[in-house]
Tab-separated table of N, CA and C in Angstrom:
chain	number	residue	atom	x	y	z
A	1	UNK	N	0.835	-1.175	0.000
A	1	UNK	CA	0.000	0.000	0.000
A	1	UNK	C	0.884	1.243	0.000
A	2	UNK	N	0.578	2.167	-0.850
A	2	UNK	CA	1.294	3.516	-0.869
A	2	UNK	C	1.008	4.407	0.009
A	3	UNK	N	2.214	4.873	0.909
A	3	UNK	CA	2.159	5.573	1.545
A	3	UNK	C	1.231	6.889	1.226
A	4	UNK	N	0.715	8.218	1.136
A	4	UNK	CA	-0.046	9.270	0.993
A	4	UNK	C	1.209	10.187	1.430
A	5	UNK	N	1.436	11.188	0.544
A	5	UNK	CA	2.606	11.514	0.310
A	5	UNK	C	2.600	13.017	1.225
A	6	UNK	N	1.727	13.199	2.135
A	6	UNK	CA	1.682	14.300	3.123
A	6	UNK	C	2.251	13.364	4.428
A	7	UNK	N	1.892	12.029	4.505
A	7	UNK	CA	2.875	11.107	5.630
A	7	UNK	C	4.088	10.884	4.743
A	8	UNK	N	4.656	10.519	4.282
A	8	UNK	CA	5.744	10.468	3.332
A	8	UNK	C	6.449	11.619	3.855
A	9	UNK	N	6.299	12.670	3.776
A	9	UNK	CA	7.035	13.677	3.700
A	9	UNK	C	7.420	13.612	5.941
A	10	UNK	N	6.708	13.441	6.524
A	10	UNK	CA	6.418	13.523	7.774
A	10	UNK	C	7.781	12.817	8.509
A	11	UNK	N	7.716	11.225	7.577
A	11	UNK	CA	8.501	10.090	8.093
A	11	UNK	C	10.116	10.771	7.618
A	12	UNK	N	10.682	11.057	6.779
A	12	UNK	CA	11.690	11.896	6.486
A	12	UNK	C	12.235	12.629	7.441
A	13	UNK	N	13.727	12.375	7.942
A	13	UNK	CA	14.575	12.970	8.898
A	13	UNK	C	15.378	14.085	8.123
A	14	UNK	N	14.734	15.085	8.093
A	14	UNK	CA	15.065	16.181	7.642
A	14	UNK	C	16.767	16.400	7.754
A	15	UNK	N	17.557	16.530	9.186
A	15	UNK	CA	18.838	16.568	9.306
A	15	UNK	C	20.002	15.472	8.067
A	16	UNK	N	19.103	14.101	7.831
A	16	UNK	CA	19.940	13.049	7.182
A	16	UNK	C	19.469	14.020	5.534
A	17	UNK	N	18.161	14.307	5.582
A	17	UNK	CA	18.079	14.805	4.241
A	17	UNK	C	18.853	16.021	3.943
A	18	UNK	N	19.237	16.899	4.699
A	18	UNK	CA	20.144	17.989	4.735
A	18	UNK	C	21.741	17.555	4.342
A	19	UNK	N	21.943	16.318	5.268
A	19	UNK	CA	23.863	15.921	4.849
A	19	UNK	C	23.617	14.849	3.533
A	20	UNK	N	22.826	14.693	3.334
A	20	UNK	CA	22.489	14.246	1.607
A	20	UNK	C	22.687	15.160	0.810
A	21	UNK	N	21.750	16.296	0.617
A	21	UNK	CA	22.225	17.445	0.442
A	21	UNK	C	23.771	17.768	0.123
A	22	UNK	N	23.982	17.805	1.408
A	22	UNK	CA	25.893	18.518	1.259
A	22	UNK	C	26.716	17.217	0.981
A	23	UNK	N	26.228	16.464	0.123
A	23	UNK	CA	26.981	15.255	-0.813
A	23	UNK	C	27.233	16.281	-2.071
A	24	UNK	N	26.622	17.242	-2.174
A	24	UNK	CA	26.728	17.828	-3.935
A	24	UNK	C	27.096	19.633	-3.654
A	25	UNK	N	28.165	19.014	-4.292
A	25	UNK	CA	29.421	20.389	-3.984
A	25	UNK	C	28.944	21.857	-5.011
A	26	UNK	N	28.671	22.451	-4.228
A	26	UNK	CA	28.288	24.117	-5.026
A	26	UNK	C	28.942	25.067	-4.726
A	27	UNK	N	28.898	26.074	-5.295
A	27	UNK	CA	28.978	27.303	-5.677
A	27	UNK	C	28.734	27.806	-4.397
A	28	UNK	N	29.147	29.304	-4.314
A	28	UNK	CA	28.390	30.553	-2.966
A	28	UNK	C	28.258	31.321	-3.726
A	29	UNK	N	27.020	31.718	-3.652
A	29	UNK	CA	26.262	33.285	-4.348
A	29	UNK	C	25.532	34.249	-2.987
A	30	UNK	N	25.743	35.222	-3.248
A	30	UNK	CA	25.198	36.603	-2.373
A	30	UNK	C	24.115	37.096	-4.017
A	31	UNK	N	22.718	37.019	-3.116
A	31	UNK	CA	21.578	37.344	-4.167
A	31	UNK	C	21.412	38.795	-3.174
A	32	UNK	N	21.019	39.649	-4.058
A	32	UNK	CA	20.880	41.313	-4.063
A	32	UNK	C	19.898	41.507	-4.485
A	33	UNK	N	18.875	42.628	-3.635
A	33	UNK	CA	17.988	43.468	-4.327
A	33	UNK	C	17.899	44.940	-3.842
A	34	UNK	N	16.748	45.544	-3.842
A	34	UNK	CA	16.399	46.610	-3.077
A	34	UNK	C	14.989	46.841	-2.677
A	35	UNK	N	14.843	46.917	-1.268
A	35	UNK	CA	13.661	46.998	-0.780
A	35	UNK	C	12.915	47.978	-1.291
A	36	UNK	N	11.749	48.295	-0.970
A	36	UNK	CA	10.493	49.228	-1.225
A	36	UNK	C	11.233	50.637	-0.924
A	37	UNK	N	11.981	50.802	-0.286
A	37	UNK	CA	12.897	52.189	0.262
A	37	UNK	C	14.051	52.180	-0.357
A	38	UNK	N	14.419	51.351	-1.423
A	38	UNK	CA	15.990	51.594	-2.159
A	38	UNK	C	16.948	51.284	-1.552
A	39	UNK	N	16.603	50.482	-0.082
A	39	UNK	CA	17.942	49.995	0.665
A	39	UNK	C	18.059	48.772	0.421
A	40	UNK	N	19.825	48.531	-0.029
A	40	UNK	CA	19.994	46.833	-0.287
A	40	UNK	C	19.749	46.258	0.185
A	41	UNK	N	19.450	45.128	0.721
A	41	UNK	CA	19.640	43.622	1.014
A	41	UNK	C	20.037	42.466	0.250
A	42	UNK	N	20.284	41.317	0.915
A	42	UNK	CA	20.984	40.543	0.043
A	42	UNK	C	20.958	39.403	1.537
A	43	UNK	N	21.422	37.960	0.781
A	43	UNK	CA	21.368	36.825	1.455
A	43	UNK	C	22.620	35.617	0.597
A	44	UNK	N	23.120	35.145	1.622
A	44	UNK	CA	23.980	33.765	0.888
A	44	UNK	C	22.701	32.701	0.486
A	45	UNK	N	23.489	32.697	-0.676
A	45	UNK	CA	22.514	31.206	-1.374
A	45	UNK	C	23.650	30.113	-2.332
A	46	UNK	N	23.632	29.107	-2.263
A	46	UNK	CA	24.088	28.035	-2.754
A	46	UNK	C	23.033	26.844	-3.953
A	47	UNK	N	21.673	27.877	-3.563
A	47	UNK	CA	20.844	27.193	-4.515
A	47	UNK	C	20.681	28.302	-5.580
A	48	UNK	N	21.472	28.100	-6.864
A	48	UNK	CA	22.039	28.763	-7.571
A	48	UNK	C	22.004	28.224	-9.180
A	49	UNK	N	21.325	28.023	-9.886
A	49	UNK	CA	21.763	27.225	-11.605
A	49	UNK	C	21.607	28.089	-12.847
A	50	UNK	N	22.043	27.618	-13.660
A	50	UNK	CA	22.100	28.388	-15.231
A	50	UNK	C	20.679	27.655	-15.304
A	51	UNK	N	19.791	28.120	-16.415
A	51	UNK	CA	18.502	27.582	-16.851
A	51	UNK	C	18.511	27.647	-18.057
A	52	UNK	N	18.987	28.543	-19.062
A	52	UNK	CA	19.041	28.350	-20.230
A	52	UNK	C	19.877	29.823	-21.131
A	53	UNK	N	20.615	29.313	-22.274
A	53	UNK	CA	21.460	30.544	-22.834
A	53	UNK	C	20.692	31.194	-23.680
A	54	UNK	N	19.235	30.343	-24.323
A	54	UNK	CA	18.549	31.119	-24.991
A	54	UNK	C	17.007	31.248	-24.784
A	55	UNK	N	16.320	32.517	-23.891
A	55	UNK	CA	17.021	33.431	-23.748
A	55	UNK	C	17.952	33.215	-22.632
A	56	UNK	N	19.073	33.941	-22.155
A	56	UNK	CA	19.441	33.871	-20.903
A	56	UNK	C	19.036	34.065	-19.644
A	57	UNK	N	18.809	32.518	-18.888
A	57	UNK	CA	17.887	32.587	-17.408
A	57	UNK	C	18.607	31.571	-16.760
A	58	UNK	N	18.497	32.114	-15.311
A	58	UNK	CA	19.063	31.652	-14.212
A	58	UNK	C	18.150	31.473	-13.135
A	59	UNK	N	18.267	30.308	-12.030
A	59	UNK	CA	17.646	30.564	-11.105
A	59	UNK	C	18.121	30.434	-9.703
A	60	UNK	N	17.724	30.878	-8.469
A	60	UNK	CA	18.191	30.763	-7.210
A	60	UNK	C	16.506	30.623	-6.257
A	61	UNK	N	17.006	29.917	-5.154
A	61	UNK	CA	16.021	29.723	-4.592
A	61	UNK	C	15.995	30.621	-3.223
A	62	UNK	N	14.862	31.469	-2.220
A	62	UNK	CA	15.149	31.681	-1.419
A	62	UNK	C	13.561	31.265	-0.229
A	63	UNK	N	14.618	30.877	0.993
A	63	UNK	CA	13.555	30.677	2.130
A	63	UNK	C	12.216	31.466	2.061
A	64	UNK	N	10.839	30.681	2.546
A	64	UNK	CA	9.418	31.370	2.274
A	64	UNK	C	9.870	32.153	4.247
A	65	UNK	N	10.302	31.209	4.658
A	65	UNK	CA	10.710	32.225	5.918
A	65	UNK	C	11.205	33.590	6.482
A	66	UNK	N	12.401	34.040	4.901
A	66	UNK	CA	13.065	34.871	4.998
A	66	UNK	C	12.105	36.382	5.181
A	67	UNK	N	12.129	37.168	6.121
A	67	UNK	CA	11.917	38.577	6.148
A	67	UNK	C	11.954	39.609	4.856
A	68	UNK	N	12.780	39.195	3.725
A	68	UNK	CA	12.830	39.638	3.283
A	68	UNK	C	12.405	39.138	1.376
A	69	UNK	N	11.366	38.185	2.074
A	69	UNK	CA	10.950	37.311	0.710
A	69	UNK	C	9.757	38.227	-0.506
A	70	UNK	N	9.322	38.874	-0.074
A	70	UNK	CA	8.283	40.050	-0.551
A	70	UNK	C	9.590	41.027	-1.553
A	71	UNK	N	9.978	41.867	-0.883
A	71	UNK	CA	10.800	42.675	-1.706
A	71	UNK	C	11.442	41.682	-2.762
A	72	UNK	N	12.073	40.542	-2.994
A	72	UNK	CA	12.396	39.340	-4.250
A	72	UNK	C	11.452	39.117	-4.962
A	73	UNK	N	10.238	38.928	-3.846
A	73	UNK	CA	8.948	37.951	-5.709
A	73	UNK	C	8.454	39.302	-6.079
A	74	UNK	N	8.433	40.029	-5.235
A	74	UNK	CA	7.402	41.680	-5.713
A	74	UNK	C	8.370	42.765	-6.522
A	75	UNK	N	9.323	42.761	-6.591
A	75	UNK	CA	10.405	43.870	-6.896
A	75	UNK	C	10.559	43.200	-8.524
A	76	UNK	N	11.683	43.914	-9.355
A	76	UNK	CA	11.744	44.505	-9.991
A	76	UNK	C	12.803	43.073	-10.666
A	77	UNK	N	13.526	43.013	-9.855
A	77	UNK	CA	14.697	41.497	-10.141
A	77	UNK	C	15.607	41.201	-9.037
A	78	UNK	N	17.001	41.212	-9.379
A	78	UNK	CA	18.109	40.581	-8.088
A	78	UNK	C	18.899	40.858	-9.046
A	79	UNK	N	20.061	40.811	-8.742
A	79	UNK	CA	21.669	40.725	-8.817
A	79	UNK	C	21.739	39.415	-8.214
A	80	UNK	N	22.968	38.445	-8.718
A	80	UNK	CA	23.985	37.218	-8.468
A	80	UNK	C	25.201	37.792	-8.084
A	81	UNK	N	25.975	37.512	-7.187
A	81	UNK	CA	27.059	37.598	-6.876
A	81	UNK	C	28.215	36.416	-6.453
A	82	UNK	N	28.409	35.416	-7.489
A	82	UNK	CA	29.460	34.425	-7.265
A	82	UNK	C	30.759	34.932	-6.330
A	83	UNK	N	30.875	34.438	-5.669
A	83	UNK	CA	31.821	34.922	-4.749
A	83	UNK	C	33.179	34.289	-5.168
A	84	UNK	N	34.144	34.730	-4.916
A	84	UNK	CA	35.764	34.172	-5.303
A	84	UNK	C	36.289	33.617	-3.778
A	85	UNK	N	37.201	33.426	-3.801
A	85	UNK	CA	37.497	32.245	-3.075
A	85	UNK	C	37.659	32.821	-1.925
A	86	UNK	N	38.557	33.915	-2.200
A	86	UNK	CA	39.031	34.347	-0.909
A	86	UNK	C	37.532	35.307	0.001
A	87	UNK	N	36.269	35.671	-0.271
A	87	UNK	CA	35.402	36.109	0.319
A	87	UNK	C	34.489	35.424	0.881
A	88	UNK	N	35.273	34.120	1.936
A	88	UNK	CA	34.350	33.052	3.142
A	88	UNK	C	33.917	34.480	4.289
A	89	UNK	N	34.483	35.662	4.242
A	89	UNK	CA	33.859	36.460	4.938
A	89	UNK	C	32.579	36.917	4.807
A	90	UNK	N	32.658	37.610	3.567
A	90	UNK	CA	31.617	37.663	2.895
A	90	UNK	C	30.193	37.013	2.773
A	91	UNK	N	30.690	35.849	2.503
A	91	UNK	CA	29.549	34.902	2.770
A	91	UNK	C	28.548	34.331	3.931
A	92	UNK	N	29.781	34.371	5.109
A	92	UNK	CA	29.012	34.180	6.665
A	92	UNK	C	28.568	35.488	6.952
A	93	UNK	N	28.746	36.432	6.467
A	93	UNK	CA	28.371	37.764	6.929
A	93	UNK	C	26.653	37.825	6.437
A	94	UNK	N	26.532	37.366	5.158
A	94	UNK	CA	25.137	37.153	4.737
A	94	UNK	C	24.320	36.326	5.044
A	95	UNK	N	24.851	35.313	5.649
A	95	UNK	CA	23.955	34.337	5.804
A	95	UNK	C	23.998	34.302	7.618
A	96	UNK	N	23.812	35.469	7.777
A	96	UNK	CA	23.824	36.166	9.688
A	96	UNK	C	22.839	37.023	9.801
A	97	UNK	N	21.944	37.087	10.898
A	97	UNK	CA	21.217	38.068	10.998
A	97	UNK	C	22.015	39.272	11.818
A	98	UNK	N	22.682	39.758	10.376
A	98	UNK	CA	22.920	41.181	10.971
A	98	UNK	C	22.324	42.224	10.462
A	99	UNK	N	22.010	43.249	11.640
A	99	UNK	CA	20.671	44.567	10.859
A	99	UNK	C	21.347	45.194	9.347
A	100	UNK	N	22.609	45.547	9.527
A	100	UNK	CA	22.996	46.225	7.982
A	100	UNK	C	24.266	44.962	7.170
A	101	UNK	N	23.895	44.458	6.586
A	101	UNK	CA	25.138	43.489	5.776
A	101	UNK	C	25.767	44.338	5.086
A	102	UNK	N	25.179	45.464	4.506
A	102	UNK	CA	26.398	46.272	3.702
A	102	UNK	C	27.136	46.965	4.279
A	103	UNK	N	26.845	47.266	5.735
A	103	UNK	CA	27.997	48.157	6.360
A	103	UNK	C	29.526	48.231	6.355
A	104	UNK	N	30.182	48.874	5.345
A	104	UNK	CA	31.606	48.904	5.474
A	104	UNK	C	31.305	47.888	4.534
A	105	UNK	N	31.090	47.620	3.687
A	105	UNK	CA	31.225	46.299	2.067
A	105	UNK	C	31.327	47.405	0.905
A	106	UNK	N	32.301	46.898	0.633
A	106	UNK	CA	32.476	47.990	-0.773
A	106	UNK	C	31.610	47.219	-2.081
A	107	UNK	N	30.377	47.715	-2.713
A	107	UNK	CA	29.659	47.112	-3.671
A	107	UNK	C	29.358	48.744	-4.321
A	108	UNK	N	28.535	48.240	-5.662
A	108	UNK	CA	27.966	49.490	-6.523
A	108	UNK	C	26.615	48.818	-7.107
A	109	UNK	N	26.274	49.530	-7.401
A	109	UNK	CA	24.857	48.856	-8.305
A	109	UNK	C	24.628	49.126	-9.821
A	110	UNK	N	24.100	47.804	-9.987
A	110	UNK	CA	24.420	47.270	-11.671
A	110	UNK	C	23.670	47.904	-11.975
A	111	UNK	N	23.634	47.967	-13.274
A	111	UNK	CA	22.731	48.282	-14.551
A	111	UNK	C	21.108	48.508	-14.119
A	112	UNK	N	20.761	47.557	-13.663
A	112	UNK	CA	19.305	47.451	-13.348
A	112	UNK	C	18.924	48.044	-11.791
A	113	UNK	N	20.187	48.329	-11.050
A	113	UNK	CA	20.210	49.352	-9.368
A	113	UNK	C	20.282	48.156	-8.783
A	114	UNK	N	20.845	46.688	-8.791
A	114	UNK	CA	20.882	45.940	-7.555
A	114	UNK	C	22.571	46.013	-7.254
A	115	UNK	N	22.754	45.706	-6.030
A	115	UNK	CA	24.119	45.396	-5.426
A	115	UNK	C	25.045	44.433	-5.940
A	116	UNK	N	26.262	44.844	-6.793
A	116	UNK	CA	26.916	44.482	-7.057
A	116	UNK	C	28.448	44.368	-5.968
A	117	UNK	N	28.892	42.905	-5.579
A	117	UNK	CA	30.226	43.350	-4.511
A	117	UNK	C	31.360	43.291	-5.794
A	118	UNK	N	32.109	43.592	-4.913
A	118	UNK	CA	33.780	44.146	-5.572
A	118	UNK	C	34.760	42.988	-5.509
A	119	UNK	N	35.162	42.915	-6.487
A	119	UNK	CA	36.057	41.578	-6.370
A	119	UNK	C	35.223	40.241	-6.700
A	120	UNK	N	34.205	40.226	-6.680
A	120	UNK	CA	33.436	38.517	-6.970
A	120	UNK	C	33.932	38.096	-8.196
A	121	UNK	N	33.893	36.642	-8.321
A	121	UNK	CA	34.595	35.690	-9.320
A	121	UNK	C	33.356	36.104	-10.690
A	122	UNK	N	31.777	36.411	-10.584
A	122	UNK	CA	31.262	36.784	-11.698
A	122	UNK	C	29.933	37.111	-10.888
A	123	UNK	N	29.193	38.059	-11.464
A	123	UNK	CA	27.696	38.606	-11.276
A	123	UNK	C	27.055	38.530	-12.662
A	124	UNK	N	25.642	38.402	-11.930
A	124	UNK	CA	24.625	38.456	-12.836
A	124	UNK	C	23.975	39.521	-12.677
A	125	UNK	N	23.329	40.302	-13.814
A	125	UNK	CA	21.899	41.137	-13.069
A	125	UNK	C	20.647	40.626	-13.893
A	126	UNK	N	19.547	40.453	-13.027
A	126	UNK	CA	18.447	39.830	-13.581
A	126	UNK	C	17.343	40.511	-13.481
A	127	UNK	N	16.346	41.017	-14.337
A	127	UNK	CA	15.037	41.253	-14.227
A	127	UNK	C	14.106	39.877	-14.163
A	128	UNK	N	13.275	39.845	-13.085
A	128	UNK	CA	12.390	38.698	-12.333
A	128	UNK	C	11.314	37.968	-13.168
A	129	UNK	N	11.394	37.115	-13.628
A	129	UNK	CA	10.570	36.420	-15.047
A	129	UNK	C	9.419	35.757	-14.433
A	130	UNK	N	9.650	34.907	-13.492
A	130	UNK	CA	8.199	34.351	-12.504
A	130	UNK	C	9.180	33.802	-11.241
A	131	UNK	N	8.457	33.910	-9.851
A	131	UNK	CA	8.503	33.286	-8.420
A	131	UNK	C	7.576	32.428	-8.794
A	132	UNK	N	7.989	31.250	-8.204
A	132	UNK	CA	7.297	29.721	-8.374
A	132	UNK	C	7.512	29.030	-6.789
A	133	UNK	N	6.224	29.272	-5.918
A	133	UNK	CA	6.512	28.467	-4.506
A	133	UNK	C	6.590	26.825	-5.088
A	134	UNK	N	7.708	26.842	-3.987
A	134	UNK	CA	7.685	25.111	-3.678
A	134	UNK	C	8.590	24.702	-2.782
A	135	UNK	N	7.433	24.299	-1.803
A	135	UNK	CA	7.917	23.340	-0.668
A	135	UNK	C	8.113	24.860	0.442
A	136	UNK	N	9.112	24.403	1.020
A	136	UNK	CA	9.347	25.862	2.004
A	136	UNK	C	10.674	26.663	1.470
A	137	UNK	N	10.807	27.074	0.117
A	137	UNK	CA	11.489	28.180	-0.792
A	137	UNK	C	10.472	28.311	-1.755
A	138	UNK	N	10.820	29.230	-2.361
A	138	UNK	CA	10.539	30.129	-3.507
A	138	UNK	C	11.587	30.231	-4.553
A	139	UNK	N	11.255	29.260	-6.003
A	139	UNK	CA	12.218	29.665	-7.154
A	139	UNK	C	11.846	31.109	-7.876
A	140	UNK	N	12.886	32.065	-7.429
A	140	UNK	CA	13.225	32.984	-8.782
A	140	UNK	C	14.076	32.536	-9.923
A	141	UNK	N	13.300	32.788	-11.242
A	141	UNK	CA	13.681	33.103	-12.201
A	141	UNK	C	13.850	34.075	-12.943
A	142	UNK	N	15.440	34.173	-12.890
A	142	UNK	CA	15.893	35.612	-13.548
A	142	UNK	C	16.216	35.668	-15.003
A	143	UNK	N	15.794	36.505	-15.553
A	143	UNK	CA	16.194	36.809	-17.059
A	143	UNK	C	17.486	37.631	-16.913
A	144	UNK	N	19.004	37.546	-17.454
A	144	UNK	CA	19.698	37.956	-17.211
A	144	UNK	C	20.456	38.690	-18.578
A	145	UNK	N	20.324	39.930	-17.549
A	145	UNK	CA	20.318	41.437	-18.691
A	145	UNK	C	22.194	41.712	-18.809
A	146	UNK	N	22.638	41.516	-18.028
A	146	UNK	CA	24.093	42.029	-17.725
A	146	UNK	C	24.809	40.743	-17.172
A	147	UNK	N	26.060	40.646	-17.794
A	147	UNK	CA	27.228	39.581	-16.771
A	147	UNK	C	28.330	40.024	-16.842
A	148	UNK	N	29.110	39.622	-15.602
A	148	UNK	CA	30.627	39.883	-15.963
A	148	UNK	C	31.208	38.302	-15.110
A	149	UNK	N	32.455	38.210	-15.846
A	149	UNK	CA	33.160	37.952	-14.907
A	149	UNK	C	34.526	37.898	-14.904
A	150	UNK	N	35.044	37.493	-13.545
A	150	UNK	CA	36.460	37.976	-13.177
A	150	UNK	C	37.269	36.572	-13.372
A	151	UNK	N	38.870	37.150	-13.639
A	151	UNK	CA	39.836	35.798	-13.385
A	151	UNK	C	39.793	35.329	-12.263
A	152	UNK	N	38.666	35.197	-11.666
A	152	UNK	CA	38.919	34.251	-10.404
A	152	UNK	C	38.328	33.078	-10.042
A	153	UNK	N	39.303	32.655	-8.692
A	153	UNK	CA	38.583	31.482	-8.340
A	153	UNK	C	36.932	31.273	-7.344
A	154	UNK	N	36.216	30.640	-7.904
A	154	UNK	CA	34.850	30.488	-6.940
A	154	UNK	C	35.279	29.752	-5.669
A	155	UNK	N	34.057	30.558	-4.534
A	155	UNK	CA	34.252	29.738	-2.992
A	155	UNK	C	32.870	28.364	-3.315
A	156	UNK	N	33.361	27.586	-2.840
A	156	UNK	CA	32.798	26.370	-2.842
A	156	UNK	C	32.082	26.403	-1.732
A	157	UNK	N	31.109	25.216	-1.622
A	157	UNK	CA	30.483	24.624	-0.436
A	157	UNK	C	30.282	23.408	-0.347
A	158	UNK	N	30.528	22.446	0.416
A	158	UNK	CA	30.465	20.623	0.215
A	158	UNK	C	30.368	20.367	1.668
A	159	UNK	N	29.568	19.669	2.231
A	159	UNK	CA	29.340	18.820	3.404
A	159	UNK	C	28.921	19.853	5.059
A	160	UNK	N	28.894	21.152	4.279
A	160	UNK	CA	28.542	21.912	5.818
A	160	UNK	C	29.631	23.233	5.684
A	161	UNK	N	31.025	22.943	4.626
A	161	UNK	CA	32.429	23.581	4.771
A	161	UNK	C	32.396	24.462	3.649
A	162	UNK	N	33.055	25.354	3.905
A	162	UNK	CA	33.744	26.152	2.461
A	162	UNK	C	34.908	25.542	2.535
A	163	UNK	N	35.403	25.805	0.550
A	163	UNK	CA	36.380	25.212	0.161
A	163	UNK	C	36.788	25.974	-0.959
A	164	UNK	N	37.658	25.714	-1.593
A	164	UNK	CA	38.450	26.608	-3.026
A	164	UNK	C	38.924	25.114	-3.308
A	165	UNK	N	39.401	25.279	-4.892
A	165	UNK	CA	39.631	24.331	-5.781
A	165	UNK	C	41.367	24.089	-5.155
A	166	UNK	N	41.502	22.851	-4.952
A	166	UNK	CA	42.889	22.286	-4.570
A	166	UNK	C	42.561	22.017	-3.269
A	167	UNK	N	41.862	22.344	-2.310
A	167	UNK	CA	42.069	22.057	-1.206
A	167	UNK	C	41.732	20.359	-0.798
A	168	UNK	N	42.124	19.879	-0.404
A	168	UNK	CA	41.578	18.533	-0.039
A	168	UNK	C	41.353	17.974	1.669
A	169	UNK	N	40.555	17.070	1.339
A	169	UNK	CA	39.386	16.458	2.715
A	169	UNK	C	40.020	16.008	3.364
């Protein structure tokens, strides 16, 4: 007999499903926007993919929890910010509840007015194509108007850790 997939989901040990999870080694991105008042915000995300080159779309996912999930599906788009190797600061700094993350961060704003940081391995800027709930995140899909990127190396994430390319377990 088949389980009913609202118990299904129940029986699932969320923590084992999490270090399953950090079996599959990603990227660190800082996603950018601007609130209803023109002040940045931004959050670390690791749920991060290309979607397609034609047209060009990307997507990232963010918590239905986050405080700041309204200004993302309602606004205008986001900025990507791939981070380079050496900015593990950077990254715990965003993914902290601290009241100002840009304080003292040297960034500018792209093309479209989201937060661009200084030094990242490559950015995107995206105008917002559709928010799609599912589960407890929200996929944005960005249409991406502007890219750059730099000779550098990306900060990794695998098993809970940051990492850069060469380092070993």
């Amino acid at each position: 007999m088949a389980i009913p997939a609202d118990e299904a989901f129940m029986e699932i040990d969320q923590q084992k499903l999490r270090q399953c999870f950090g079996a599959f080694m990603t990227g660190v991105t800082i996603v950018t926007t601007t609130d209803s008042h023109d002040k940045p915000i931004g959050f670390t995300a690791n749920s991060f993919t290309s979607v397609s080159l034609t047209p060009p779309m990307l997507l990232v996912c963010i918590d239905n929890g986050s405080e700041n999930l309204n200004a993302y599906i309602k606004g205008r788009g986001f900025a990507v910010n791939v981070l380079a190797s050496d900015q593990q600061d950077l990254s715990s700094r965003f993914a902290s509840p601290i009241a100002d993350r840009f304080e003292g961060i040297a960034w500018q704003n792209s093309a479209l007015g989201f937060p661009i940081f200084k030094d990242v391995a490559a950015s995107f800027d995206c105008t917002l194509e559709q928010a799609i709930a599912a589960g407890d995140h929200t996929i944005m899909l960005g249409r991406i108007d502007n890219f750059s990127s730099a000779d550098k190396l990306g900060l990794g994430y695998h098993r809970g850790q940051y990492f850069t390319r060469g380092d070993t377990a």
